[in-house]
Amino acid sequence: MEDNLQKEELLSPETEETPEPIETPETEDAPILPLHEQKVLGVSRFAFWGILFGYGGGLILCGIVGMLAKIEIKNTLLFGIGGAAVGYFIGEYFTKKIAARYPAQDKDTNNS
Protein backbone atom coordinates (compact mmCIF):
# COMPACT_ATOMS: atom_id res chain seq x y z
CA MET A 1 0.00 0.00 0.00
CA GLU A 2 2.81 2.38 0.79
CA ASP A 3 4.38 1.55 -2.55
CA ASN A 4 1.23 2.70 -4.33
CA LEU A 5 1.25 5.98 -2.40
CA GLN A 6 4.89 6.58 -3.28
CA LYS A 7 4.17 5.93 -6.98
CA GLU A 8 1.19 8.28 -6.91
CA GLU A 9 3.29 10.97 -5.27
CA LEU A 10 5.97 10.58 -7.91
CA LEU A 11 3.45 10.84 -10.72
CA SER A 12 1.35 13.64 -9.27
CA PRO A 13 1.65 17.06 -10.93
CA GLU A 14 2.31 18.66 -7.56
CA THR A 15 5.74 17.05 -7.36
CA GLU A 16 6.81 17.95 -10.88
CA GLU A 17 9.42 20.63 -11.10
CA THR A 18 8.48 23.82 -12.84
CA PRO A 19 10.92 24.93 -15.54
CA GLU A 20 13.02 27.93 -14.68
CA PRO A 21 12.31 31.06 -16.68
CA ILE A 22 14.75 31.74 -19.48
CA GLU A 23 16.90 34.74 -18.77
CA THR A 24 17.42 37.04 -21.71
CA PRO A 25 20.63 39.04 -21.86
CA GLU A 26 20.18 42.74 -21.29
CA THR A 27 20.68 44.72 -24.46
CA GLU A 28 21.38 48.40 -24.66
CA ASP A 29 18.69 50.36 -26.41
CA ALA A 30 20.02 51.95 -29.56
CA PRO A 31 18.97 55.56 -29.99
CA ILE A 32 16.24 56.10 -32.55
CA LEU A 33 17.47 58.19 -35.43
CA PRO A 34 15.39 61.10 -36.70
CA LEU A 35 13.64 60.56 -40.03
CA HIS A 36 16.07 62.70 -42.00
CA GLU A 37 19.02 60.54 -40.88
CA GLN A 38 17.45 57.14 -41.62
CA LYS A 39 18.41 55.28 -44.80
CA VAL A 40 16.28 52.92 -46.90
CA LEU A 41 18.05 50.97 -49.67
CA GLY A 42 20.95 53.43 -49.59
CA VAL A 43 18.94 56.66 -49.92
CA SER A 44 17.44 58.86 -47.25
CA ARG A 45 13.94 58.03 -46.12
CA PHE A 46 12.43 61.22 -47.60
CA ALA A 47 14.10 60.55 -50.96
CA PHE A 48 12.75 56.99 -50.91
CA TRP A 49 9.23 58.27 -50.25
CA GLY A 50 9.75 60.80 -53.04
CA ILE A 51 10.72 58.01 -55.46
CA LEU A 52 7.61 56.01 -54.58
CA PHE A 53 5.18 58.90 -54.82
CA GLY A 54 6.94 60.29 -57.89
CA TYR A 55 6.66 56.99 -59.74
CA GLY A 56 2.96 56.76 -58.92
CA GLY A 57 2.46 60.40 -59.90
CA GLY A 58 4.22 59.79 -63.20
CA LEU A 59 1.87 56.92 -64.00
CA ILE A 60 -1.15 59.06 -63.14
CA LEU A 61 0.23 61.85 -65.32
CA CYS A 62 0.66 59.35 -68.15
CA GLY A 63 -3.01 58.40 -67.87
CA ILE A 64 -4.14 62.01 -67.82
CA VAL A 65 -2.03 62.91 -70.85
CA GLY A 66 -3.39 59.88 -72.67
CA MET A 67 -6.98 60.85 -71.91
CA LEU A 68 -6.53 64.50 -72.87
CA ALA A 69 -4.69 63.73 -76.11
CA LYS A 70 -7.05 60.82 -76.83
CA ILE A 71 -4.14 58.53 -77.66
CA GLU A 72 -2.98 55.25 -76.20
CA ILE A 73 0.40 55.56 -74.49
CA LYS A 74 2.02 52.14 -74.49
CA ASN A 75 5.30 53.08 -72.79
CA THR A 76 4.39 54.20 -69.27
CA LEU A 77 7.89 53.47 -67.99
CA LEU A 78 9.25 56.82 -69.16
CA PHE A 79 6.60 58.72 -67.22
CA GLY A 80 7.21 56.59 -64.14
CA ILE A 81 10.98 57.02 -64.21
CA GLY A 82 10.64 60.75 -64.84
CA GLY A 83 8.29 61.11 -61.89
CA ALA A 84 10.57 58.99 -59.69
CA ALA A 85 13.55 61.20 -60.58
CA VAL A 86 11.61 64.35 -59.73
CA GLY A 87 10.44 62.76 -56.47
CA TYR A 88 14.01 61.77 -55.58
CA PHE A 89 15.31 65.31 -56.02
CA ILE A 90 12.42 66.77 -54.01
CA GLY A 91 13.03 64.23 -51.23
CA GLU A 92 16.75 64.99 -51.11
CA TYR A 93 15.97 68.72 -50.99
CA PHE A 94 13.69 68.21 -47.97
CA THR A 95 16.28 65.95 -46.32
CA LYS A 96 18.97 68.62 -46.62
CA LYS A 97 16.59 71.35 -45.48
CA ILE A 98 15.55 69.43 -42.36
CA ALA A 99 19.14 68.35 -41.62
CA ALA A 100 20.20 72.01 -41.70
CA ARG A 101 17.39 72.96 -39.34
CA TYR A 102 18.13 70.15 -36.85
CA PRO A 103 21.89 69.50 -36.81
CA ALA A 104 23.12 66.22 -35.36
CA GLN A 105 23.87 66.49 -31.68
CA ASP A 106 27.00 64.97 -30.18
CA LYS A 107 26.56 61.72 -28.30
CA ASP A 108 28.91 62.92 -25.53
CA THR A 109 26.95 65.31 -23.36
CA ASN A 110 29.33 65.20 -20.38
CA ASN A 111 31.08 68.52 -19.75
CA SER A 112 33.81 67.08 -17.55
Backbone atoms as SQL, in Angstrom:
CREATE TABLE atoms (id INTEGER PRIMARY KEY, chain TEXT, resi INTEGER, resn TEXT, atom TEXT, x REAL, y REAL, z REAL);
INSERT INTO atoms VALUES
  (1, 'A', 1, 'MET', 'N', 0.803, -1.185, 0.000),
  (2, 'A', 1, 'MET', 'CA', 0.000, 0.000, 0.000),
  (3, 'A', 1, 'MET', 'C', 0.855, 1.262, 0.000),
  (4, 'A', 2, 'GLU', 'N', 1.915, 1.230, 0.752),
  (5, 'A', 2, 'GLU', 'CA', 2.806, 2.376, 0.789),
  (6, 'A', 2, 'GLU', 'C', 3.500, 2.565, -0.552),
  (7, 'A', 3, 'ASP', 'N', 3.757, 1.439, -1.239),
  (8, 'A', 3, 'ASP', 'CA', 4.385, 1.549, -2.554),
  (9, 'A', 3, 'ASP', 'C', 3.486, 2.294, -3.529),
  (10, 'A', 4, 'ASN', 'N', 2.175, 2.009, -3.459),
  (11, 'A', 4, 'ASN', 'CA', 1.233, 2.696, -4.331),
  (12, 'A', 4, 'ASN', 'C', 1.191, 4.191, -4.036),
  (13, 'A', 5, 'LEU', 'N', 1.255, 4.553, -2.764),
  (14, 'A', 5, 'LEU', 'CA', 1.253, 5.976, -2.401),
  (15, 'A', 5, 'LEU', 'C', 2.507, 6.664, -2.909),
  (16, 'A', 6, 'GLN', 'N', 3.647, 5.994, -2.807),
  (17, 'A', 6, 'GLN', 'CA', 4.889, 6.582, -3.279),
  (18, 'A', 6, 'GLN', 'C', 4.852, 6.771, -4.798),
  (19, 'A', 7, 'LYS', 'N', 4.271, 5.807, -5.529),
  (20, 'A', 7, 'LYS', 'CA', 4.175, 5.927, -6.984),
  (21, 'A', 7, 'LYS', 'C', 3.243, 7.059, -7.375),
  (22, 'A', 8, 'GLU', 'N', 2.127, 7.199, -6.620),
  (23, 'A', 8, 'GLU', 'CA', 1.191, 8.279, -6.910),
  (24, 'A', 8, 'GLU', 'C', 1.817, 9.633, -6.637),
  (25, 'A', 9, 'GLU', 'N', 2.618, 9.711, -5.590),
  (26, 'A', 9, 'GLU', 'CA', 3.291, 10.967, -5.273),
  (27, 'A', 9, 'GLU', 'C', 4.303, 11.328, -6.353),
  (28, 'A', 10, 'LEU', 'N', 4.979, 10.316, -6.873),
  (29, 'A', 10, 'LEU', 'CA', 5.966, 10.578, -7.913),
  (30, 'A', 10, 'LEU', 'C', 5.304, 11.036, -9.215),
  (31, 'A', 11, 'LEU', 'N', 4.120, 10.521, -9.479),
  (32, 'A', 11, 'LEU', 'CA', 3.446, 10.842, -10.718),
  (33, 'A', 11, 'LEU', 'C', 2.516, 12.045, -10.610),
  (34, 'A', 12, 'SER', 'N', 2.288, 12.538, -9.422),
  (35, 'A', 12, 'SER', 'CA', 1.346, 13.644, -9.273),
  (36, 'A', 12, 'SER', 'C', 1.965, 14.934, -9.827),
  (37, 'A', 13, 'PRO', 'N', 1.131, 15.817, -10.370),
  (38, 'A', 13, 'PRO', 'CA', 1.645, 17.062, -10.933),
  (39, 'A', 13, 'PRO', 'C', 2.187, 18.014, -9.889),
  (40, 'A', 14, 'GLU', 'N', 1.831, 17.777, -8.620),
  (41, 'A', 14, 'GLU', 'CA', 2.312, 18.657, -7.561),
  (42, 'A', 14, 'GLU', 'C', 3.804, 18.473, -7.328),
  (43, 'A', 15, 'THR', 'N', 4.328, 17.307, -7.614),
  (44, 'A', 15, 'THR', 'CA', 5.739, 17.050, -7.362),
  (45, 'A', 15, 'THR', 'C', 6.618, 17.359, -8.574),
  (46, 'A', 16, 'GLU', 'N', 5.996, 17.644, -9.701),
  (47, 'A', 16, 'GLU', 'CA', 6.806, 17.946, -10.877),
  (48, 'A', 16, 'GLU', 'C', 7.492, 19.297, -10.707),
  (49, 'A', 17, 'GLU', 'N', 8.679, 19.384, -11.207),
  (50, 'A', 17, 'GLU', 'CA', 9.423, 20.634, -11.104),
  (51, 'A', 17, 'GLU', 'C', 8.951, 21.591, -12.200),
  (52, 'A', 18, 'THR', 'N', 8.854, 22.824, -11.832),
  (53, 'A', 18, 'THR', 'CA', 8.485, 23.820, -12.839),
  (54, 'A', 18, 'THR', 'C', 9.755, 24.294, -13.532),
  (55, 'A', 19, 'PRO', 'N', 9.707, 24.493, -14.842),
  (56, 'A', 19, 'PRO', 'CA', 10.916, 24.929, -15.539),
  (57, 'A', 19, 'PRO', 'C', 11.276, 26.360, -15.143),
  (58, 'A', 20, 'GLU', 'N', 12.557, 26.601, -15.054),
  (59, 'A', 20, 'GLU', 'CA', 13.024, 27.933, -14.679),
  (60, 'A', 20, 'GLU', 'C', 12.825, 28.882, -15.856),
  (61, 'A', 21, 'PRO', 'N', 12.484, 30.113, -15.574),
  (62, 'A', 21, 'PRO', 'CA', 12.307, 31.062, -16.680),
  (63, 'A', 21, 'PRO', 'C', 13.637, 31.321, -17.394),
  (64, 'A', 22, 'ILE', 'N', 13.552, 31.498, -18.678),
  (65, 'A', 22, 'ILE', 'CA', 14.755, 31.736, -19.476),
  (66, 'A', 22, 'ILE', 'C', 15.165, 33.187, -19.311),
  (67, 'A', 23, 'GLU', 'N', 16.398, 33.379, -18.945),
  (68, 'A', 23, 'GLU', 'CA', 16.898, 34.743, -18.767),
  (69, 'A', 23, 'GLU', 'C', 17.417, 35.268, -20.103),
  (70, 'A', 24, 'THR', 'N', 16.948, 36.424, -20.478),
  (71, 'A', 24, 'THR', 'CA', 17.423, 37.045, -21.707),
  (72, 'A', 24, 'THR', 'C', 18.521, 38.032, -21.356),
  (73, 'A', 25, 'PRO', 'N', 19.561, 38.087, -22.154),
  (74, 'A', 25, 'PRO', 'CA', 20.633, 39.038, -21.859),
  (75, 'A', 25, 'PRO', 'C', 20.132, 40.468, -22.047),
  (76, 'A', 26, 'GLU', 'N', 20.596, 41.337, -21.188),
  (77, 'A', 26, 'GLU', 'CA', 20.184, 42.736, -21.294),
  (78, 'A', 26, 'GLU', 'C', 20.883, 43.383, -22.479),
  (79, 'A', 27, 'THR', 'N', 20.108, 44.031, -23.304),
  (80, 'A', 27, 'THR', 'CA', 20.680, 44.722, -24.459),
  (81, 'A', 27, 'THR', 'C', 20.499, 46.216, -24.269),
  (82, 'A', 28, 'GLU', 'N', 21.470, 46.946, -24.743),
  (83, 'A', 28, 'GLU', 'CA', 21.378, 48.400, -24.655),
  (84, 'A', 28, 'GLU', 'C', 20.466, 48.894, -25.757),
  (85, 'A', 29, 'ASP', 'N', 19.598, 49.795, -25.419),
  (86, 'A', 29, 'ASP', 'CA', 18.686, 50.356, -26.408),
  (87, 'A', 29, 'ASP', 'C', 19.451, 51.321, -27.311),
  (88, 'A', 30, 'ALA', 'N', 19.374, 51.061, -28.607),
  (89, 'A', 30, 'ALA', 'CA', 20.022, 51.952, -29.559),
  (90, 'A', 30, 'ALA', 'C', 19.154, 53.197, -29.718),
  (91, 'A', 31, 'PRO', 'N', 19.773, 54.343, -29.825),
  (92, 'A', 31, 'PRO', 'CA', 18.966, 55.555, -29.990),
  (93, 'A', 31, 'PRO', 'C', 18.240, 55.540, -31.334),
  (94, 'A', 32, 'ILE', 'N', 17.026, 56.044, -31.335),
  (95, 'A', 32, 'ILE', 'CA', 16.237, 56.097, -32.553),
  (96, 'A', 32, 'ILE', 'C', 16.655, 57.319, -33.347),
  (97, 'A', 33, 'LEU', 'N', 17.030, 57.091, -34.584),
  (98, 'A', 33, 'LEU', 'CA', 17.471, 58.189, -35.434),
  (99, 'A', 33, 'LEU', 'C', 16.278, 59.002, -35.914),
  (100, 'A', 34, 'PRO', 'N', 16.465, 60.305, -36.092),
  (101, 'A', 34, 'PRO', 'CA', 15.389, 61.102, -36.697),
  (102, 'A', 34, 'PRO', 'C', 15.160, 60.670, -38.143),
  (103, 'A', 35, 'LEU', 'N', 14.000, 61.013, -38.684),
  (104, 'A', 35, 'LEU', 'CA', 13.645, 60.558, -40.033),
  (105, 'A', 35, 'LEU', 'C', 14.637, 61.017, -41.089),
  (106, 'A', 36, 'HIS', 'N', 15.187, 62.206, -40.951),
  (107, 'A', 36, 'HIS', 'CA', 16.072, 62.705, -42.000),
  (108, 'A', 36, 'HIS', 'C', 17.437, 62.026, -41.981),
  (109, 'A', 37, 'GLU', 'N', 17.742, 61.260, -40.933),
  (110, 'A', 37, 'GLU', 'CA', 19.016, 60.542, -40.881),
  (111, 'A', 37, 'GLU', 'C', 18.873, 59.058, -41.210),
  (112, 'A', 38, 'GLN', 'N', 17.657, 58.558, -41.335),
  (113, 'A', 38, 'GLN', 'CA', 17.450, 57.139, -41.623),
  (114, 'A', 38, 'GLN', 'C', 17.655, 56.868, -43.108),
  (115, 'A', 39, 'LYS', 'N', 18.158, 55.680, -43.413),
  (116, 'A', 39, 'LYS', 'CA', 18.409, 55.278, -44.797),
  (117, 'A', 39, 'LYS', 'C', 17.557, 54.061, -45.144),
  (118, 'A', 40, 'VAL', 'N', 17.029, 54.048, -46.375),
  (119, 'A', 40, 'VAL', 'CA', 16.279, 52.916, -46.902),
  (120, 'A', 40, 'VAL', 'C', 16.879, 52.601, -48.268),
  (121, 'A', 41, 'LEU', 'N', 17.424, 51.412, -48.425),
  (122, 'A', 41, 'LEU', 'CA', 18.049, 50.968, -49.670),
  (123, 'A', 41, 'LEU', 'C', 19.116, 51.953, -50.164),
  (124, 'A', 42, 'GLY', 'N', 19.835, 52.559, -49.235),
  (125, 'A', 42, 'GLY', 'CA', 20.945, 53.428, -49.591),
  (126, 'A', 42, 'GLY', 'C', 20.590, 54.889, -49.804),
  (127, 'A', 43, 'VAL', 'N', 19.333, 55.255, -49.773),
  (128, 'A', 43, 'VAL', 'CA', 18.944, 56.660, -49.920),
  (129, 'A', 43, 'VAL', 'C', 18.213, 57.086, -48.659),
  (130, 'A', 44, 'SER', 'N', 18.135, 58.380, -48.443),
  (131, 'A', 44, 'SER', 'CA', 17.437, 58.861, -47.250),
  (132, 'A', 44, 'SER', 'C', 15.958, 58.497, -47.331),
  (133, 'A', 45, 'ARG', 'N', 15.333, 58.452, -46.176),
  (134, 'A', 45, 'ARG', 'CA', 13.937, 58.032, -46.124),
  (135, 'A', 45, 'ARG', 'C', 13.034, 58.965, -46.914),
  (136, 'A', 46, 'PHE', 'N', 13.265, 60.277, -46.848),
  (137, 'A', 46, 'PHE', 'CA', 12.432, 61.219, -47.601),
  (138, 'A', 46, 'PHE', 'C', 12.627, 61.053, -49.109),
  (139, 'A', 47, 'ALA', 'N', 13.852, 60.777, -49.532),
  (140, 'A', 47, 'ALA', 'CA', 14.098, 60.549, -50.958),
  (141, 'A', 47, 'ALA', 'C', 13.415, 59.256, -51.415),
  (142, 'A', 48, 'PHE', 'N', 13.418, 58.244, -50.565),
  (143, 'A', 48, 'PHE', 'CA', 12.746, 56.989, -50.907),
  (144, 'A', 48, 'PHE', 'C', 11.250, 57.204, -51.066),
  (145, 'A', 49, 'TRP', 'N', 10.652, 57.953, -50.139),
  (146, 'A', 49, 'TRP', 'CA', 9.232, 58.269, -50.254),
  (147, 'A', 49, 'TRP', 'C', 8.976, 59.077, -51.519),
  (148, 'A', 50, 'GLY', 'N', 9.901, 60.002, -51.828),
  (149, 'A', 50, 'GLY', 'CA', 9.751, 60.803, -53.045),
  (150, 'A', 50, 'GLY', 'C', 9.780, 59.936, -54.296),
  (151, 'A', 51, 'ILE', 'N', 10.645, 58.923, -54.308),
  (152, 'A', 51, 'ILE', 'CA', 10.716, 58.015, -55.455),
  (153, 'A', 51, 'ILE', 'C', 9.397, 57.260, -55.612),
  (154, 'A', 52, 'LEU', 'N', 8.864, 56.767, -54.508),
  (155, 'A', 52, 'LEU', 'CA', 7.610, 56.006, -54.577),
  (156, 'A', 52, 'LEU', 'C', 6.451, 56.874, -55.052),
  (157, 'A', 53, 'PHE', 'N', 6.285, 58.032, -54.427),
  (158, 'A', 53, 'PHE', 'CA', 5.184, 58.904, -54.817),
  (159, 'A', 53, 'PHE', 'C', 5.397, 59.487, -56.213),
  (160, 'A', 54, 'GLY', 'N', 6.645, 59.765, -56.565),
  (161, 'A', 54, 'GLY', 'CA', 6.935, 60.292, -57.893),
  (162, 'A', 54, 'GLY', 'C', 6.633, 59.286, -58.987),
  (163, 'A', 55, 'TYR', 'N', 6.966, 58.026, -58.752),
  (164, 'A', 55, 'TYR', 'CA', 6.661, 56.993, -59.739),
  (165, 'A', 55, 'TYR', 'C', 5.152, 56.868, -59.938),
  (166, 'A', 56, 'GLY', 'N', 4.421, 56.832, -58.834),
  (167, 'A', 56, 'GLY', 'CA', 2.959, 56.761, -58.919),
  (168, 'A', 56, 'GLY', 'C', 2.381, 57.994, -59.594),
  (169, 'A', 57, 'GLY', 'N', 2.911, 59.162, -59.270),
  (170, 'A', 57, 'GLY', 'CA', 2.455, 60.401, -59.902),
  (171, 'A', 57, 'GLY', 'C', 2.752, 60.424, -61.387),
  (172, 'A', 58, 'GLY', 'N', 3.891, 59.867, -61.775),
  (173, 'A', 58, 'GLY', 'CA', 4.217, 59.787, -63.198),
  (174, 'A', 58, 'GLY', 'C', 3.252, 58.897, -63.958),
  (175, 'A', 59, 'LEU', 'N', 2.841, 57.801, -63.343),
  (176, 'A', 59, 'LEU', 'CA', 1.865, 56.925, -63.999),
  (177, 'A', 59, 'LEU', 'C', 0.500, 57.591, -64.113),
  (178, 'A', 60, 'ILE', 'N', 0.113, 58.325, -63.073),
  (179, 'A', 60, 'ILE', 'CA', -1.152, 59.065, -63.140),
  (180, 'A', 60, 'ILE', 'C', -1.080, 60.137, -64.214),
  (181, 'A', 61, 'LEU', 'N', 0.048, 60.834, -64.285),
  (182, 'A', 61, 'LEU', 'CA', 0.231, 61.853, -65.321),
  (183, 'A', 61, 'LEU', 'C', 0.163, 61.233, -66.716),
  (184, 'A', 62, 'CYS', 'N', 0.722, 60.049, -66.868),
  (185, 'A', 62, 'CYS', 'CA', 0.663, 59.348, -68.147),
  (186, 'A', 62, 'CYS', 'C', -0.787, 59.079, -68.542),
  (187, 'A', 63, 'GLY', 'N', -1.598, 58.649, -67.588),
  (188, 'A', 63, 'GLY', 'CA', -3.007, 58.399, -67.871),
  (189, 'A', 63, 'GLY', 'C', -3.759, 59.660, -68.235),
  (190, 'A', 64, 'ILE', 'N', -3.466, 60.743, -67.532),
  (191, 'A', 64, 'ILE', 'CA', -4.144, 62.008, -67.816),
  (192, 'A', 64, 'ILE', 'C', -3.763, 62.530, -69.191),
  (193, 'A', 65, 'VAL', 'N', -2.479, 62.469, -69.524),
  (194, 'A', 65, 'VAL', 'CA', -2.029, 62.914, -70.849),
  (195, 'A', 65, 'VAL', 'C', -2.677, 62.057, -71.934),
  (196, 'A', 66, 'GLY', 'N', -2.757, 60.760, -71.696),
  (197, 'A', 66, 'GLY', 'CA', -3.387, 59.880, -72.672),
  (198, 'A', 66, 'GLY', 'C', -4.857, 60.183, -72.877),
  (199, 'A', 67, 'MET', 'N', -5.544, 60.522, -71.786),
  (200, 'A', 67, 'MET', 'CA', -6.975, 60.851, -71.913),
  (201, 'A', 67, 'MET', 'C', -7.182, 62.195, -72.607),
  (202, 'A', 68, 'LEU', 'N', -6.364, 63.180, -72.263),
  (203, 'A', 68, 'LEU', 'CA', -6.531, 64.502, -72.871),
  (204, 'A', 68, 'LEU', 'C', -6.165, 64.509, -74.348),
  (205, 'A', 69, 'ALA', 'N', -5.128, 63.765, -74.710),
  (206, 'A', 69, 'ALA', 'CA', -4.694, 63.732, -76.107),
  (207, 'A', 69, 'ALA', 'C', -5.472, 62.687, -76.908),
  (208, 'A', 70, 'LYS', 'N', -6.258, 61.886, -76.215),
  (209, 'A', 70, 'LYS', 'CA', -7.049, 60.820, -76.835),
  (210, 'A', 70, 'LYS', 'C', -6.173, 59.859, -77.645),
  (211, 'A', 71, 'ILE', 'N', -5.036, 59.508, -77.042),
  (212, 'A', 71, 'ILE', 'CA', -4.142, 58.526, -77.658),
  (213, 'A', 71, 'ILE', 'C', -3.830, 57.455, -76.613),
  (214, 'A', 72, 'GLU', 'N', -3.380, 56.324, -77.103),
  (215, 'A', 72, 'GLU', 'CA', -2.982, 55.248, -76.203),
  (216, 'A', 72, 'GLU', 'C', -1.472, 55.307, -76.023),
  (217, 'A', 73, 'ILE', 'N', -1.041, 55.514, -74.789),
  (218, 'A', 73, 'ILE', 'CA', 0.397, 55.563, -74.494),
  (219, 'A', 73, 'ILE', 'C', 0.800, 54.168, -74.025),
  (220, 'A', 74, 'LYS', 'N', 1.645, 53.521, -74.797),
  (221, 'A', 74, 'LYS', 'CA', 2.024, 52.138, -74.487),
  (222, 'A', 74, 'LYS', 'C', 3.249, 52.077, -73.574),
  (223, 'A', 75, 'ASN', 'N', 4.085, 53.111, -73.584),
  (224, 'A', 75, 'ASN', 'CA', 5.300, 53.083, -72.787),
  (225, 'A', 75, 'ASN', 'C', 5.122, 53.981, -71.571),
  (226, 'A', 76, 'THR', 'N', 4.595, 53.425, -70.497),
  (227, 'A', 76, 'THR', 'CA', 4.390, 54.201, -69.269),
  (228, 'A', 76, 'THR', 'C', 5.654, 54.282, -68.416),
  (229, 'A', 77, 'LEU', 'N', 6.665, 53.505, -68.779),
  (230, 'A', 77, 'LEU', 'CA', 7.890, 53.466, -67.992),
  (231, 'A', 77, 'LEU', 'C', 8.598, 54.818, -67.976),
  (232, 'A', 78, 'LEU', 'N', 8.575, 55.524, -69.095),
  (233, 'A', 78, 'LEU', 'CA', 9.246, 56.825, -69.159),
  (234, 'A', 78, 'LEU', 'C', 8.600, 57.823, -68.200),
  (235, 'A', 79, 'PHE', 'N', 7.287, 57.833, -68.148),
  (236, 'A', 79, 'PHE', 'CA', 6.597, 58.723, -67.224),
  (237, 'A', 79, 'PHE', 'C', 6.901, 58.337, -65.779),
  (238, 'A', 80, 'GLY', 'N', 6.925, 57.055, -65.500),
  (239, 'A', 80, 'GLY', 'CA', 7.211, 56.585, -64.143),
  (240, 'A', 80, 'GLY', 'C', 8.616, 56.936, -63.699),
  (241, 'A', 81, 'ILE', 'N', 9.592, 56.711, -64.564),
  (242, 'A', 81, 'ILE', 'CA', 10.980, 57.017, -64.212),
  (243, 'A', 81, 'ILE', 'C', 11.172, 58.523, -64.081),
  (244, 'A', 82, 'GLY', 'N', 10.546, 59.286, -64.946),
  (245, 'A', 82, 'GLY', 'CA', 10.642, 60.750, -64.838),
  (246, 'A', 82, 'GLY', 'C', 10.051, 61.245, -63.526),
  (247, 'A', 83, 'GLY', 'N', 8.898, 60.719, -63.157),
  (248, 'A', 83, 'GLY', 'CA', 8.291, 61.106, -61.889),
  (249, 'A', 83, 'GLY', 'C', 9.123, 60.669, -60.698),
  (250, 'A', 84, 'ALA', 'N', 9.723, 59.483, -60.775),
  (251, 'A', 84, 'ALA', 'CA', 10.571, 58.995, -59.688),
  (252, 'A', 84, 'ALA', 'C', 11.811, 59.874, -59.529),
  (253, 'A', 85, 'ALA', 'N', 12.376, 60.325, -60.640),
  (254, 'A', 85, 'ALA', 'CA', 13.548, 61.202, -60.578),
  (255, 'A', 85, 'ALA', 'C', 13.185, 62.536, -59.930),
  (256, 'A', 86, 'VAL', 'N', 12.054, 63.093, -60.333),
  (257, 'A', 86, 'VAL', 'CA', 11.612, 64.354, -59.727),
  (258, 'A', 86, 'VAL', 'C', 11.350, 64.152, -58.234),
  (259, 'A', 87, 'GLY', 'N', 10.712, 63.061, -57.880),
  (260, 'A', 87, 'GLY', 'CA', 10.444, 62.764, -56.472),
  (261, 'A', 87, 'GLY', 'C', 11.713, 62.582, -55.668),
  (262, 'A', 88, 'TYR', 'N', 12.730, 61.951, -56.262),
  (263, 'A', 88, 'TYR', 'CA', 14.006, 61.772, -55.583),
  (264, 'A', 88, 'TYR', 'C', 14.644, 63.119, -55.266),
  (265, 'A', 89, 'PHE', 'N', 14.680, 64.011, -56.243),
  (266, 'A', 89, 'PHE', 'CA', 15.311, 65.311, -56.022),
  (267, 'A', 89, 'PHE', 'C', 14.538, 66.148, -55.009),
  (268, 'A', 90, 'ILE', 'N', 13.220, 66.057, -55.011),
  (269, 'A', 90, 'ILE', 'CA', 12.421, 66.767, -54.008),
  (270, 'A', 90, 'ILE', 'C', 12.674, 66.187, -52.616),
  (271, 'A', 91, 'GLY', 'N', 12.757, 64.865, -52.513),
  (272, 'A', 91, 'GLY', 'CA', 13.032, 64.225, -51.228),
  (273, 'A', 91, 'GLY', 'C', 14.404, 64.571, -50.687),
  (274, 'A', 92, 'GLU', 'N', 15.405, 64.611, -51.548),
  (275, 'A', 92, 'GLU', 'CA', 16.748, 64.993, -51.113),
  (276, 'A', 92, 'GLU', 'C', 16.784, 66.451, -50.677),
  (277, 'A', 93, 'TYR', 'N', 16.031, 67.306, -51.374),
  (278, 'A', 93, 'TYR', 'CA', 15.965, 68.716, -50.993),
  (279, 'A', 93, 'TYR', 'C', 15.393, 68.853, -49.582),
  (280, 'A', 94, 'PHE', 'N', 14.295, 68.144, -49.296),
  (281, 'A', 94, 'PHE', 'CA', 13.693, 68.209, -47.967),
  (282, 'A', 94, 'PHE', 'C', 14.609, 67.591, -46.912),
  (283, 'A', 95, 'THR', 'N', 15.346, 66.551, -47.267),
  (284, 'A', 95, 'THR', 'CA', 16.285, 65.946, -46.322),
  (285, 'A', 95, 'THR', 'C', 17.359, 66.940, -45.928),
  (286, 'A', 96, 'LYS', 'N', 17.925, 67.635, -46.907),
  (287, 'A', 96, 'LYS', 'CA', 18.974, 68.618, -46.619),
  (288, 'A', 96, 'LYS', 'C', 18.412, 69.805, -45.844),
  (289, 'A', 97, 'LYS', 'N', 17.213, 70.216, -46.171),
  (290, 'A', 97, 'LYS', 'CA', 16.590, 71.350, -45.480),
  (291, 'A', 97, 'LYS', 'C', 16.327, 71.023, -44.014),
  (292, 'A', 98, 'ILE', 'N', 15.823, 69.838, -43.744),
  (293, 'A', 98, 'ILE', 'CA', 15.547, 69.431, -42.365),
  (294, 'A', 98, 'ILE', 'C', 16.849, 69.186, -41.609),
  (295, 'A', 99, 'ALA', 'N', 17.849, 68.595, -42.267),
  (296, 'A', 99, 'ALA', 'CA', 19.137, 68.349, -41.618),
  (297, 'A', 99, 'ALA', 'C', 19.811, 69.662, -41.234),
  (298, 'A', 100, 'ALA', 'N', 19.627, 70.714, -42.037),
  (299, 'A', 100, 'ALA', 'CA', 20.202, 72.010, -41.703),
  (300, 'A', 100, 'ALA', 'C', 19.462, 72.646, -40.526),
  (301, 'A', 101, 'ARG', 'N', 18.173, 72.389, -40.430),
  (302, 'A', 101, 'ARG', 'CA', 17.390, 72.963, -39.336),
  (303, 'A', 101, 'ARG', 'C', 17.681, 72.261, -38.015),
  (304, 'A', 102, 'TYR', 'N', 17.875, 70.935, -38.052),
  (305, 'A', 102, 'TYR', 'CA', 18.133, 70.155, -36.849),
  (306, 'A', 102, 'TYR', 'C', 19.481, 69.456, -36.989),
  (307, 'A', 103, 'PRO', 'N', 20.566, 70.140, -36.657),
  (308, 'A', 103, 'PRO', 'CA', 21.892, 69.497, -36.809),
  (309, 'A', 103, 'PRO', 'C', 22.045, 68.340, -35.833),
  (310, 'A', 104, 'ALA', 'N', 22.894, 67.391, -36.212),
  (311, 'A', 104, 'ALA', 'CA', 23.121, 66.215, -35.361),
  (312, 'A', 104, 'ALA', 'C', 23.792, 66.651, -34.079),
  (313, 'A', 105, 'GLN', 'N', 23.286, 66.151, -32.961),
  (314, 'A', 105, 'GLN', 'CA', 23.869, 66.490, -31.676),
  (315, 'A', 105, 'GLN', 'C', 24.906, 65.460, -31.311),
  (316, 'A', 106, 'ASP', 'N', 25.944, 65.894, -30.588),
  (317, 'A', 106, 'ASP', 'CA', 26.995, 64.975, -30.176),
  (318, 'A', 106, 'ASP', 'C', 26.455, 63.985, -29.162),
  (319, 'A', 107, 'LYS', 'N', 26.976, 62.768, -29.227),
  (320, 'A', 107, 'LYS', 'CA', 26.564, 61.725, -28.299),
  (321, 'A', 107, 'LYS', 'C', 27.105, 62.020, -26.900),
  (322, 'A', 108, 'ASP', 'N', 28.282, 62.643, -26.822),
  (323, 'A', 108, 'ASP', 'CA', 28.913, 62.921, -25.530),
  (324, 'A', 108, 'ASP', 'C', 28.357, 64.234, -24.987),
  (325, 'A', 109, 'THR', 'N', 27.538, 64.118, -23.957),
  (326, 'A', 109, 'THR', 'CA', 26.946, 65.315, -23.359),
  (327, 'A', 109, 'THR', 'C', 27.598, 65.661, -22.035),
  (328, 'A', 110, 'ASN', 'N', 28.636, 64.912, -21.625),
  (329, 'A', 110, 'ASN', 'CA', 29.335, 65.204, -20.376),
  (330, 'A', 110, 'ASN', 'C', 30.259, 66.384, -20.583),
  (331, 'A', 111, 'ASN', 'N', 30.223, 67.333, -19.662),
  (332, 'A', 111, 'ASN', 'CA', 31.081, 68.520, -19.746),
  (333, 'A', 111, 'ASN', 'C', 32.264, 68.405, -18.808),
  (334, 'A', 112, 'SER', 'N', 32.698, 67.226, -18.497),
  (335, 'A', 112, 'SER', 'CA', 33.806, 67.080, -17.554),
  (336, 'A', 112, 'SER', 'C', 35.126, 66.953, -18.247);
